[in-house]
Amino acid sequence: MAEHVRFSVDTGVAVYFCDPRSPWQRGSNENTNGLLRQYFPKSSNLATATQADLDAVAAELNGRPRQTLNWMSPSEKLAEVMR
């Protein structure tokens, strides 16, 4: 995030930072962490995961409908926004 100012200038998208030790400010992030724990429990060694393993989990999570996206998947919503 060292380039957040440049990103904001180039894209017109504001960047916000949450306060330290304030998980309630990062609901989406905390939810995603919980979903990832279904695939990689805390005792997991991510060094043993292959790129194919990580890609498969990412594809599954990005294909999962979300209430916050009006029951669209992140992949569907991104495609809609990019049109």
PDB file of C-alpha atoms in Angstrom:
ATOM      1  CA  MET A   1       0.000   0.000   0.000  1.00  0.00           C
ATOM      2  CA  ALA A   2       3.008   2.231  -0.232  1.00  0.00           C
ATOM      3  CA  GLU A   3       1.659   3.473  -3.570  1.00  0.00           C
ATOM      4  CA  HIS A   4      -1.884   4.170  -2.318  1.00  0.00           C
ATOM      5  CA  VAL A   5      -1.707   7.870  -3.182  1.00  0.00           C
ATOM      6  CA  ARG A   6      -0.646   7.134  -6.749  1.00  0.00           C
ATOM      7  CA  PHE A   7      -3.374   4.490  -7.022  1.00  0.00           C
ATOM      8  CA  SER A   8      -5.990   7.009  -5.866  1.00  0.00           C
ATOM      9  CA  VAL A   9      -4.774   9.652  -8.296  1.00  0.00           C
ATOM     10  CA  ASP A  10      -4.586   7.215 -11.239  1.00  0.00           C
ATOM     11  CA  THR A  11      -7.958   5.539 -10.616  1.00  0.00           C
ATOM     12  CA  GLY A  12     -10.024   8.103  -8.720  1.00  0.00           C
ATOM     13  CA  VAL A  13     -10.688   5.442  -6.059  1.00  0.00           C
ATOM     14  CA  ALA A  14     -10.230   6.550  -2.448  1.00  0.00           C
ATOM     15  CA  VAL A  15      -8.151   4.297  -0.197  1.00  0.00           C
ATOM     16  CA  TYR A  16      -9.048   3.924   3.466  1.00  0.00           C
ATOM     17  CA  PHE A  17      -7.061   2.299   6.246  1.00  0.00           C
ATOM     18  CA  CYS A  18      -8.658   0.657   9.277  1.00  0.00           C
ATOM     19  CA  ASP A  19      -7.464   1.374  12.773  1.00  0.00           C
ATOM     20  CA  PRO A  20      -5.111  -1.226  14.295  1.00  0.00           C
ATOM     21  CA  ARG A  21      -6.761  -3.882  16.494  1.00  0.00           C
ATOM     22  CA  SER A  22     -10.238  -2.942  15.169  1.00  0.00           C
ATOM     23  CA  PRO A  23     -11.567  -6.050  13.381  1.00  0.00           C
ATOM     24  CA  TRP A  24     -15.104  -4.620  13.256  1.00  0.00           C
ATOM     25  CA  GLN A  25     -13.785  -2.125  10.704  1.00  0.00           C
ATOM     26  CA  ARG A  26     -12.687  -4.969   8.440  1.00  0.00           C
ATOM     27  CA  GLY A  27     -15.826  -7.088   8.232  1.00  0.00           C
ATOM     28  CA  SER A  28     -15.274  -8.265   4.684  1.00  0.00           C
ATOM     29  CA  ASN A  29     -11.646  -9.125   5.403  1.00  0.00           C
ATOM     30  CA  GLU A  30     -12.506 -10.980   8.617  1.00  0.00           C
ATOM     31  CA  ASN A  31     -15.256 -12.910   6.824  1.00  0.00           C
ATOM     32  CA  THR A  32     -12.872 -13.921   4.053  1.00  0.00           C
ATOM     33  CA  ASN A  33     -10.310 -15.054   6.626  1.00  0.00           C
ATOM     34  CA  GLY A  34     -12.988 -17.288   8.142  1.00  0.00           C
ATOM     35  CA  LEU A  35     -13.842 -18.737   4.737  1.00  0.00           C
ATOM     36  CA  LEU A  36     -10.164 -19.407   4.035  1.00  0.00           C
ATOM     37  CA  ARG A  37      -9.872 -21.267   7.356  1.00  0.00           C
ATOM     38  CA  GLN A  38     -12.341 -23.830   5.955  1.00  0.00           C
ATOM     39  CA  TYR A  39      -9.676 -24.745   3.398  1.00  0.00           C
ATOM     40  CA  PHE A  40      -6.556 -23.995   5.406  1.00  0.00           C
ATOM     41  CA  PRO A  41      -7.039 -24.525   9.167  1.00  0.00           C
ATOM     42  CA  LYS A  42      -4.711 -22.630  11.518  1.00  0.00           C
ATOM     43  CA  SER A  43      -2.488 -25.705  11.837  1.00  0.00           C
ATOM     44  CA  SER A  44      -1.939 -25.766   8.045  1.00  0.00           C
ATOM     45  CA  ASN A  45       1.462 -25.156   6.562  1.00  0.00           C
ATOM     46  CA  LEU A  46       0.807 -22.932   3.548  1.00  0.00           C
ATOM     47  CA  ALA A  47       4.321 -23.644   2.293  1.00  0.00           C
ATOM     48  CA  THR A  48       3.036 -27.085   1.254  1.00  0.00           C
ATOM     49  CA  ALA A  49       0.137 -25.637  -0.766  1.00  0.00           C
ATOM     50  CA  THR A  50       0.752 -25.519  -4.496  1.00  0.00           C
ATOM     51  CA  GLN A  51      -0.221 -22.614  -6.706  1.00  0.00           C
ATOM     52  CA  ALA A  52      -2.893 -24.905  -8.174  1.00  0.00           C
ATOM     53  CA  ASP A  53      -4.300 -25.446  -4.649  1.00  0.00           C
ATOM     54  CA  LEU A  54      -4.429 -21.698  -4.020  1.00  0.00           C
ATOM     55  CA  ASP A  55      -5.954 -21.008  -7.443  1.00  0.00           C
ATOM     56  CA  ALA A  56      -8.669 -23.629  -6.851  1.00  0.00           C
ATOM     57  CA  VAL A  57      -9.628 -22.077  -3.501  1.00  0.00           C
ATOM     58  CA  ALA A  58      -9.631 -18.578  -5.005  1.00  0.00           C
ATOM     59  CA  ALA A  59     -11.844 -19.723  -7.887  1.00  0.00           C
ATOM     60  CA  GLU A  60     -14.274 -21.386  -5.489  1.00  0.00           C
ATOM     61  CA  LEU A  61     -14.502 -18.348  -3.207  1.00  0.00           C
ATOM     62  CA  ASN A  62     -14.800 -15.927  -6.156  1.00  0.00           C
ATOM     63  CA  GLY A  63     -17.614 -18.059  -7.571  1.00  0.00           C
ATOM     64  CA  ARG A  64     -19.588 -18.048  -4.331  1.00  0.00           C
ATOM     65  CA  PRO A  65     -22.637 -15.721  -4.285  1.00  0.00           C
ATOM     66  CA  ARG A  66     -22.538 -12.954  -1.665  1.00  0.00           C
ATOM     67  CA  GLN A  67     -25.484 -11.209  -0.054  1.00  0.00           C
ATOM     68  CA  THR A  68     -23.565  -7.916  -0.139  1.00  0.00           C
ATOM     69  CA  LEU A  69     -23.392  -8.240  -3.938  1.00  0.00           C
ATOM     70  CA  ASN A  70     -27.150  -8.861  -4.282  1.00  0.00           C
ATOM     71  CA  TRP A  71     -26.451 -12.602  -4.468  1.00  0.00           C
ATOM     72  CA  MET A  72     -23.982 -12.258  -7.313  1.00  0.00           C
ATOM     73  CA  SER A  73     -20.578 -13.868  -7.083  1.00  0.00           C
ATOM     74  CA  PRO A  74     -17.507 -11.617  -6.945  1.00  0.00           C
ATOM     75  CA  SER A  75     -16.591 -12.869 -10.424  1.00  0.00           C
ATOM     76  CA  GLU A  76     -20.030 -11.934 -11.780  1.00  0.00           C
ATOM     77  CA  LYS A  77     -19.949  -8.518 -10.114  1.00  0.00           C
ATOM     78  CA  LEU A  78     -16.469  -7.763 -11.445  1.00  0.00           C
ATOM     79  CA  ALA A  79     -17.583  -8.738 -14.962  1.00  0.00           C
ATOM     80  CA  GLU A  80     -20.633  -6.453 -14.593  1.00  0.00           C
ATOM     81  CA  VAL A  81     -18.521  -3.518 -13.436  1.00  0.00           C
ATOM     82  CA  MET A  82     -15.959  -4.054 -16.199  1.00  0.00           C
ATOM     83  CA  ARG A  83     -18.609  -3.964 -18.988  1.00  0.00           C
TER      84      ARG A  83
END
